[in-house]
Coordinates of C-alpha atoms in Angstrom, one line a residue:
M20 CA -5.2 -57.2 -47.2
S21 CA -7.7 -56.0 -44.7
I22 CA -9.8 -59.0 -43.0
I23 CA -11.8 -56.5 -41.2
P24 CA -15.4 -56.1 -43.1
D25 CA -16.6 -52.9 -44.0
L26 CA -19.5 -52.2 -42.0
D27 CA -21.0 -49.7 -43.3
S28 CA -21.2 -50.9 -46.6
M29 CA -23.5 -54.1 -45.0
T30 CA -26.7 -54.6 -44.7
D31 CA -28.6 -55.6 -41.6
E32 CA -28.4 -59.1 -42.0
Q33 CA -24.8 -59.1 -42.8
K34 CA -24.1 -57.6 -39.9
L35 CA -25.8 -60.2 -37.7
Q36 CA -24.3 -62.7 -39.6
V37 CA -21.1 -61.3 -38.8
L38 CA -22.2 -60.6 -35.2
E39 CA -23.4 -64.2 -35.0
S40 CA -20.0 -65.7 -36.7
V41 CA -18.0 -63.4 -34.1
Q42 CA -20.2 -65.1 -31.4
K43 CA -19.2 -68.8 -32.0
S44 CA -15.9 -68.0 -32.6
I45 CA -15.9 -66.6 -29.0
R46 CA -17.8 -69.5 -27.5
E47 CA -15.4 -71.9 -29.0
S48 CA -12.2 -70.2 -27.8
K49 CA -13.6 -70.5 -24.2
E50 CA -14.5 -74.2 -24.8
I51 CA -11.0 -74.5 -25.7
Q52 CA -9.8 -72.2 -22.6
K53 CA -12.1 -74.5 -20.3
K54 CA -10.4 -77.5 -21.6
K55 CA -7.2 -76.6 -21.3
I56 CA -7.4 -75.1 -18.0
G57 CA -9.5 -78.4 -16.9
E58 CA -6.3 -80.8 -18.0
N59 CA -3.8 -78.0 -16.0
V60 CA -5.7 -78.8 -13.0
Q61 CA -5.7 -82.4 -13.3
A62 CA -2.0 -82.2 -13.4
V63 CA -1.9 -79.6 -10.4
V64 CA -4.4 -82.0 -8.5
A65 CA -2.1 -85.0 -9.1
A66 CA 1.2 -83.5 -7.9
L67 CA -0.3 -81.7 -5.0
K68 CA -1.9 -85.4 -4.1
K69 CA 2.1 -86.6 -4.1
I70 CA 3.3 -83.9 -2.0
E71 CA 0.4 -84.9 0.4
L72 CA 1.4 -88.4 0.4
D73 CA 5.7 -87.2 1.2
I74 CA 4.5 -84.8 3.8
N75 CA 2.3 -87.3 5.8
A76 CA 5.1 -90.2 5.7
R77 CA 7.6 -87.7 6.9
F78 CA 4.9 -86.8 9.2
E79 CA 4.5 -90.6 10.7
S80 CA 8.3 -91.0 11.1
V81 CA 8.4 -87.6 12.8
A82 CA 5.6 -88.3 15.1
Q83 CA 7.1 -91.6 16.4
T84 CA 10.3 -90.3 16.8
I85 CA 8.5 -87.2 18.9
E86 CA 6.5 -89.8 21.0
T87 CA 9.9 -91.7 21.8
R88 CA 11.9 -88.9 22.9
V89 CA 8.6 -87.6 24.6
A90 CA 8.2 -91.0 26.6
N91 CA 11.7 -90.7 28.1
I92 CA 11.6 -87.2 29.1
K93 CA 9.0 -84.8 31.7
D94 CA 6.8 -82.7 30.4
G95 CA 7.9 -78.9 29.4
Q96 CA 6.5 -76.1 29.8
D97 CA 4.2 -74.7 27.1
G98 CA 5.9 -72.8 24.2
A99 CA 4.5 -69.1 23.1
P100 CA 1.9 -69.0 21.1
G101 CA 3.0 -68.6 17.3
I102 CA 2.4 -65.3 15.4
D103 CA -0.4 -65.1 13.2
G104 CA 0.3 -65.1 9.6
R105 CA -0.4 -61.9 7.3
P106 CA -3.7 -61.7 5.6
G107 CA -3.4 -62.5 2.1
R108 CA -3.9 -60.0 -0.8
D109 CA -7.3 -59.1 -2.0
G110 CA -7.7 -60.2 -5.6
K111 CA -8.2 -58.0 -8.1
D112 CA -12.0 -56.6 -9.4
G113 CA -13.6 -57.7 -12.6
K114 CA -14.0 -55.8 -15.4
D115 CA -17.1 -54.1 -16.2
G116 CA -19.5 -55.7 -18.5
R117 CA -20.5 -52.9 -21.5
P118 CA -23.2 -50.5 -21.6
G119 CA -26.4 -51.9 -22.7
R120 CA -28.2 -50.1 -25.6
D121 CA -31.1 -46.9 -24.2
G122 CA -34.7 -47.7 -24.2
V123 CA -37.5 -46.8 -26.4
D124 CA -39.0 -43.5 -24.9
G125 CA -42.1 -43.8 -22.9
Q126 CA -45.3 -41.9 -23.9
S127 CA -46.0 -38.2 -22.8
G128 CA -48.6 -37.8 -19.9
R129 CA -51.7 -35.8 -19.9
D130 CA -52.2 -32.0 -18.9
G131 CA -53.7 -31.6 -15.5
I132 CA -56.9 -30.1 -14.6
D133 CA -56.3 -25.7 -13.8
G134 CA -57.2 -24.8 -10.4
K135 CA -59.9 -22.7 -9.2
D136 CA -59.4 -19.0 -9.1
G137 CA -58.4 -17.9 -5.3
V138 CA -60.7 -15.9 -3.0
S139 CA -59.4 -12.5 -2.2
V140 CA -60.6 -9.4 0.5
T141 CA -62.4 -6.6 -1.8
N142 CA -64.2 -4.5 1.9
A143 CA -64.4 -4.7 5.8
F144 CA -66.1 -2.5 7.9
L145 CA -67.5 -2.8 11.1
D146 CA -71.1 -3.5 11.2
F147 CA -74.3 -1.9 13.5
D148 CA -73.4 -4.1 16.5
N149 CA -69.6 -3.4 16.3
S150 CA -69.3 -6.9 14.2
L151 CA -66.3 -6.5 11.7
V152 CA -67.3 -7.6 8.5
I153 CA -65.3 -9.2 5.9
E154 CA -66.1 -9.1 2.0
L155 CA -64.7 -11.7 -0.2
S156 CA -64.4 -10.7 -4.1
D157 CA -66.5 -14.2 -4.3
G158 CA -69.4 -12.2 -3.3
R159 CA -69.5 -14.1 0.4
Q160 CA -69.3 -12.2 3.6
I161 CA -67.6 -13.6 7.0
N162 CA -68.8 -11.8 10.3
A163 CA -65.4 -11.9 12.6
G164 CA -67.8 -11.0 15.6
E165 CA -67.2 -8.0 17.8
V166 CA -64.0 -6.3 17.7
L167 CA -64.1 -3.4 19.9
P168 CA -65.0 -3.4 24.0
P169 CA -68.5 -2.0 24.7
D170 CA -67.3 0.8 26.2
I171 CA -65.2 1.9 22.9
A172 CA -67.6 1.0 20.6
E173 CA -70.2 3.4 22.3
K174 CA -68.0 6.0 21.7
L175 CA -67.6 5.1 18.0
K176 CA -69.6 7.7 16.1
I177 CA -68.1 6.7 12.3
I178 CA -69.8 3.7 10.8
V179 CA -69.1 3.6 7.2
N180 CA -71.9 1.2 7.0
T181 CA -75.1 3.8 6.6
S182 CA -77.6 1.3 5.6
T183 CA -78.2 0.6 9.6
G184 CA -78.6 4.4 10.5
G185 CA -74.5 5.4 10.9
V186 CA -72.6 8.6 10.0
G187 CA -71.4 7.4 6.6
L188 CA -67.5 8.9 5.5
P189 CA -68.4 11.7 2.8
E190 CA -66.6 11.1 -0.8
Q191 CA -63.5 10.5 -1.0
T192 CA -63.1 11.1 -4.7
G193 CA -61.1 14.4 -5.3
N194 CA -60.3 15.3 -1.9
S195 CA -56.9 14.3 -2.1
G196 CA -54.4 15.8 1.1
K197 CA -57.7 17.1 2.9
Y198 CA -58.6 16.3 6.5
L199 CA -61.9 14.8 7.8
Y200 CA -63.6 17.9 9.7
T201 CA -67.2 17.4 12.4
D202 CA -69.3 20.7 12.7
G203 CA -70.7 18.0 15.5
T204 CA -73.1 17.2 13.3
N205 CA -72.0 16.5 9.8
L206 CA -68.7 15.5 8.3
S207 CA -67.1 16.9 5.8
W208 CA -63.3 16.9 4.1
Q209 CA -61.5 20.6 4.9
S210 CA -58.1 22.0 4.0
G211 CA -56.0 24.7 5.0
G212 CA -57.6 26.6 8.1
G213 CA -61.2 26.4 6.9
G214 CA -64.1 25.0 9.2
G215 CA -61.5 26.0 12.3
G216 CA -59.3 23.2 11.0
G217 CA -55.6 23.2 11.5
T218 CA -53.0 25.0 9.0
G219 CA -52.4 22.2 7.0
D220 CA -49.5 18.9 6.6
V221 CA -46.1 19.4 8.7
T222 CA -43.2 18.6 6.6
G223 CA -39.7 18.0 8.0
P224 CA -36.1 17.2 6.6
A225 CA -35.5 13.7 5.3
S226 CA -33.2 13.1 8.6
S227 CA -32.4 15.2 11.6
T228 CA -30.0 15.0 14.9
D229 CA -31.7 12.9 17.8
N230 CA -33.0 15.5 20.5
A231 CA -32.8 18.5 18.6
I232 CA -35.3 21.5 18.7
A233 CA -37.8 21.1 15.7
R234 CA -38.3 24.7 14.3
F235 CA -40.4 26.4 11.3
D236 CA -38.7 26.7 8.0
S237 CA -40.1 30.0 6.4
T238 CA -43.6 31.6 7.1
T239 CA -46.0 28.6 6.0
G240 CA -46.6 27.0 9.2
K241 CA -46.0 23.9 7.7
I242 CA -42.5 23.3 7.2
I243 CA -40.0 22.5 10.3
Q244 CA -36.5 22.0 10.0
N245 CA -33.5 20.9 12.0
S246 CA -32.1 22.8 14.6
A247 CA -28.5 22.5 16.3
V248 CA -30.1 23.2 19.6
T249 CA -30.4 19.9 21.7
I250 CA -32.3 18.6 24.5
S251 CA -30.9 15.6 26.0
D252 CA -33.3 13.0 28.2
A253 CA -31.6 14.8 31.1
G254 CA -33.1 17.9 30.0
D255 CA -29.3 19.3 29.3
V256 CA -29.5 22.2 26.3
A257 CA -26.8 22.0 24.2
G258 CA -25.7 23.9 21.1
V259 CA -27.2 27.4 22.1
A260 CA -25.1 30.6 20.3
S261 CA -26.6 33.0 21.9
L262 CA -30.1 34.3 24.3
G263 CA -32.0 36.9 23.4
V264 CA -33.1 39.4 25.9
A265 CA -35.1 37.8 29.1
N266 CA -36.5 39.5 31.8
Y267 CA -35.1 37.1 34.6
V268 CA -33.0 33.8 34.9
D269 CA -33.6 31.7 37.6
F270 CA -30.9 29.4 38.7
D271 CA -31.0 26.1 40.9
T272 CA -29.6 27.6 44.5
T273 CA -29.0 24.0 45.9
P274 CA -27.3 22.3 42.8
T275 CA -25.2 19.7 42.3
V276 CA -22.2 20.6 40.1
T277 CA -18.9 20.6 39.4
N278 CA -16.5 23.8 38.7
A279 CA -15.4 24.0 35.2
V280 CA -14.0 26.8 33.1
G281 CA -16.7 29.1 31.7
R282 CA -19.4 27.7 34.0
L283 CA -21.8 29.7 35.8
Y284 CA -23.8 28.6 38.8
W285 CA -25.2 29.6 42.2
N286 CA -22.3 29.1 45.0
P287 CA -25.0 28.2 48.1
D288 CA -21.6 29.0 50.5
Q289 CA -21.1 32.4 49.3
T290 CA -24.9 32.9 48.4
T291 CA -23.6 34.2 44.9
L292 CA -23.2 33.3 41.4
A293 CA -20.2 31.8 40.8
V294 CA -17.9 31.2 37.3
G295 CA -15.2 28.9 36.4
L296 CA -11.9 30.5 36.1
T297 CA -9.9 27.6 35.8
S298 CA -10.9 23.6 36.6
T299 CA -10.1 24.5 40.3
I300 CA -11.0 28.4 40.8
S301 CA -14.2 29.9 40.7
A302 CA -14.7 34.0 41.3
D303 CA -17.8 34.6 43.4
V304 CA -19.5 37.6 41.5
G305 CA -19.6 40.8 43.6
Q306 CA -17.3 39.2 46.2
T307 CA -14.3 38.2 44.6
L308 CA -11.4 40.1 42.7
Y309 CA -8.8 38.0 41.0
A310 CA -5.9 39.1 38.9
R311 CA -3.8 36.8 36.5
A312 CA -0.2 37.5 36.8
T313 CA 3.0 36.1 35.6
N314 CA 5.7 34.6 38.0
A315 CA 8.7 36.7 38.1
E316 CA 10.6 34.8 40.6
A317 CA 13.1 31.7 39.5
T318 CA 11.5 29.2 41.9
T319 CA 7.3 28.1 42.2
I320 CA 5.1 30.8 44.1
S321 CA 2.9 28.4 46.4
K322 CA -0.7 29.0 46.8
G323 CA -1.2 31.1 50.0
Q324 CA 1.9 33.3 49.7
P325 CA 1.9 36.8 49.3
V326 CA 3.0 38.6 46.2
Y327 CA 3.8 41.9 45.0
Q328 CA 3.1 44.1 41.4
F329 CA 6.8 43.6 40.0
G330 CA 6.5 44.6 36.5
A331 CA 4.5 43.3 33.1
S332 CA 6.0 40.1 31.4
G333 CA 3.7 38.8 28.3
D334 CA 1.6 41.6 28.0
R335 CA 0.2 41.4 32.0
V336 CA 1.6 41.8 35.3
S337 CA 4.3 39.8 37.0
V338 CA 4.9 39.3 40.5
K339 CA 7.3 38.6 43.2
L340 CA 7.2 37.1 46.6
A341 CA 6.0 40.0 49.0
Y342 CA 7.9 41.1 52.4
N343 CA 7.8 44.0 54.7
T344 CA 11.1 44.9 55.2
S345 CA 11.5 47.6 52.6
D346 CA 9.3 49.6 51.0
A347 CA 9.7 48.2 47.3
G348 CA 8.4 44.6 48.9
S349 CA 5.4 45.8 50.5
A350 CA 4.0 49.0 49.2
K351 CA 2.4 47.1 46.2
T352 CA 1.4 43.9 47.7
L353 CA -1.3 42.6 45.7
G354 CA -2.6 39.8 47.0
L355 CA -2.4 36.1 48.0
A356 CA -1.4 33.4 44.9
A357 CA -4.6 31.0 44.6
E358 CA -2.7 28.1 43.0
D359 CA 0.8 27.3 42.5
I360 CA 2.4 29.2 39.6
A361 CA 5.6 28.0 38.4
A362 CA 8.7 30.0 37.3
G363 CA 7.7 32.1 34.3
Q364 CA 3.9 30.9 33.8
T365 CA 1.2 32.6 34.9
G366 CA -1.6 32.0 37.4
M367 CA -4.3 33.5 39.3
I368 CA -3.7 35.9 42.4
L369 CA -7.0 36.8 44.8
C370 CA -6.7 40.2 45.5
Q371 CA -10.2 40.0 47.2
G372 CA -12.2 37.9 48.7
V373 CA -12.1 34.5 50.4
L374 CA -9.1 31.7 49.7
G375 CA -9.9 28.5 51.2
G376 CA -7.4 24.9 51.1
L377 CA -4.8 26.4 53.2
N378 CA -2.7 25.9 56.4
L379 CA -3.6 27.7 58.9
S380 CA -3.2 25.4 61.5
A381 CA -0.8 27.9 63.3
Y382 CA -3.7 30.6 63.9
S383 CA -7.2 31.0 65.4
P384 CA -10.1 32.1 63.5
G385 CA -10.3 35.7 63.7
D386 CA -6.8 36.6 63.8
T387 CA -5.5 39.2 62.0
L388 CA -2.6 38.8 59.5
Y389 CA -0.1 40.9 58.3
L390 CA 2.8 40.4 55.9
G391 CA 5.8 39.3 57.1
A392 CA 9.8 40.1 57.1
T393 CA 10.6 37.1 55.2
A394 CA 9.6 36.9 51.6
G395 CA 6.2 34.7 50.8
T396 CA 5.3 34.6 54.9
L397 CA 2.3 35.9 56.8
T398 CA 2.4 36.7 60.7
A399 CA -0.3 37.5 63.3
T400 CA 2.1 40.1 64.8
K401 CA 1.4 43.7 63.8
P402 CA 4.7 44.8 62.3
Y403 CA 6.5 48.1 63.7
A404 CA 8.7 50.5 62.4
P405 CA 11.2 50.4 60.4
N406 CA 9.2 47.0 59.0
H407 CA 6.2 48.1 56.9
L408 CA 2.9 47.3 58.0
V409 CA 0.4 45.6 55.6
Y410 CA -2.7 44.4 56.2
I411 CA -3.5 40.9 54.4
G412 CA -6.7 39.7 55.8
T413 CA -8.7 37.7 58.7
V414 CA -8.9 33.9 59.2
E415 CA -11.9 32.3 58.8
R416 CA -11.2 28.9 59.6
A417 CA -7.9 27.7 61.3
N418 CA -7.6 24.3 59.9
S419 CA -4.5 22.3 58.7
G420 CA -5.4 21.8 55.3
N421 CA -8.7 23.4 54.5
G422 CA -8.4 27.0 56.3
R423 CA -9.6 30.0 54.8
I424 CA -8.8 33.6 54.8
Y425 CA -10.9 36.7 54.2
V426 CA -8.4 38.5 52.0
R427 CA -8.3 42.2 51.9
V428 CA -5.1 43.8 51.1
Q429 CA -4.6 47.0 52.7
N430 CA -1.1 48.9 52.6
G431 CA 0.1 50.7 55.2
Y432 CA 1.2 54.7 54.4
E433 CA 4.8 56.6 54.9
M434 CA 4.0 60.1 56.1
D435 CA 5.5 61.5 52.9
E436 CA 2.8 59.1 51.1
L437 CA -0.1 61.3 52.8
H438 CA -2.4 63.8 50.1
N439 CA -1.8 66.8 52.5
V440 CA 2.0 65.9 53.6
S441 CA 5.0 67.4 50.8
A442 CA 7.9 65.9 52.5
Q443 CA 9.8 63.8 49.7
N444 CA 13.7 62.9 50.3
P445 CA 13.8 64.5 54.2
T446 CA 17.6 65.5 55.6
N447 CA 18.4 64.9 59.4
G448 CA 17.0 67.6 61.4
Q449 CA 14.2 68.9 59.0
V450 CA 10.6 69.6 60.6
L451 CA 7.1 69.8 59.3
I452 CA 5.8 73.3 58.7
Y453 CA 2.6 73.9 57.7
N454 CA 2.5 76.0 55.0
E455 CA -1.1 78.3 54.4
T456 CA -0.8 79.2 51.3
T457 CA 0.1 75.7 49.6
S458 CA -2.2 74.0 52.4
L459 CA 0.7 71.5 53.2
W460 CA 3.0 70.2 55.9
E461 CA 6.3 70.9 54.4
K462 CA 9.8 69.8 55.4
A463 CA 12.1 72.4 56.9
N464 CA 14.9 73.5 58.3
L465 CA 14.9 75.7 61.8
T466 CA 16.7 78.9 60.9
A467 CA 19.4 79.7 63.6
G468 CA 18.9 83.6 64.8
S469 CA 21.3 86.2 66.7
N470 CA 23.0 84.3 69.5
V471 CA 21.3 81.4 68.6
T472 CA 23.4 78.1 67.0
I473 CA 21.3 75.3 65.6
T474 CA 22.7 71.8 65.4
N475 CA 20.5 69.1 63.0
G476 CA 21.8 65.2 64.2
A477 CA 20.3 62.3 63.1
G478 CA 17.2 62.3 65.0
S479 CA 18.0 65.1 67.0
I480 CA 18.3 68.9 66.9
T481 CA 20.3 70.9 69.5
I482 CA 19.8 74.9 69.7
A483 CA 22.3 76.5 72.1
S484 CA 22.8 80.2 72.6
T485 CA 26.5 82.1 71.9
G486 CA 26.8 85.0 73.7
G487 CA 25.2 87.6 75.8
G488 CA 21.6 89.0 75.7
G489 CA 18.5 88.3 77.7
G490 CA 19.1 85.2 78.7
S491 CA 20.4 83.4 81.4
G492 CA 22.5 80.3 80.8
D493 CA 22.1 77.5 77.9
G494 CA 18.8 77.1 76.7
G495 CA 17.5 73.8 74.4
A496 CA 14.5 73.3 72.1
Y497 CA 12.8 70.7 70.9
A498 CA 11.2 70.0 67.8
W499 CA 9.2 67.4 65.7
F500 CA 11.7 66.1 62.7
L501 CA 11.8 63.9 60.0
S502 CA 14.3 60.5 60.3

């Protein structure tokens, strides 16, 4: 059977009696506990006193023994200090007491008083004396004093406060999108081109390219659009697809410019326009002639070496190193290589004009240069038969690294290459005879006559008589011949 009372079924008075009974039992228990603790403490104290007496007795006996020994010996050195004992452990924390009951809520405070309405600015205008007047929503006016310098204020013609004799703004209602116009006396709102004003608002795209030129979109005169053409802050124009008809174009005659492919600029050294063919080669308009060719040699053709037309490769002429010891290597001399051209690659050949950046230290300015006997060489010594004469050009500047030649190839002609000579494939002893019917000099053999023999040799003709006749002795004759 439970001895715990049913608190829910008890009255408040009964609950109070139970509480007092419990509290009384707790007090009695504490008194009993204190009494037992006191008894235990007395027993502990008596035991400690007995231990104290025993320790004192032993101490006195030991002290007497020590004093006797100390008297018989000399003082020794002090011993080392002992090590401090370890700190004792902290005691346990006590238990928290039970929470108290909540107090009764206080009374609600009174509502605060409403603040006053704020004051706003309803208008602002310039007074007749150039003072800024600010009107507030509570009817007050604040004069902020002069806001413009006197010289500017004197020029100000429009003053909102017309009561002082100034010129008032016309009514704004119903005039959205119009502009203010004056005829010198009166102000009015205008739209379009009326009153001598502009043509209306100009509008543009939501975004545009920096430095782009603005251009009109449609014919309204109001809308502009972005452009692909730009002008940089340095004045460079970019994005131009083509140029229309112009009367003329002026070029800067003292430019600071670096050659580039497709760049057209004025060359003050040659006093003409130059156009970039490669990053290092430019053609002077009207003064230089270049050909793009393929190197048909197995090795690199170096800048400044003479070349002749060999054939064709890759839809363009191919070249090999020229030399003057045969007609094949000299007759079709094209010009000088304007750059190093690797085997099988293409490069520029200068046919006419100035080629610089060469080693011409072996020559003097004004020297005439001819095609040399070794492939790809030049000589200042004029070649003679059997070598073929091909004129290459003239030395303008003799320098080891910046020499310059004016190139103008002129090929020497064979006799049978003359336009009024028909003497192809001649044989020993043949001569040239003029044929009036064909108007040509033609190759022919001398014909032996009566008592005359003709022997055609290599470079010679022998004519001899072979019998009697009107002549006396052997006779000989000489004639022009082809070798």
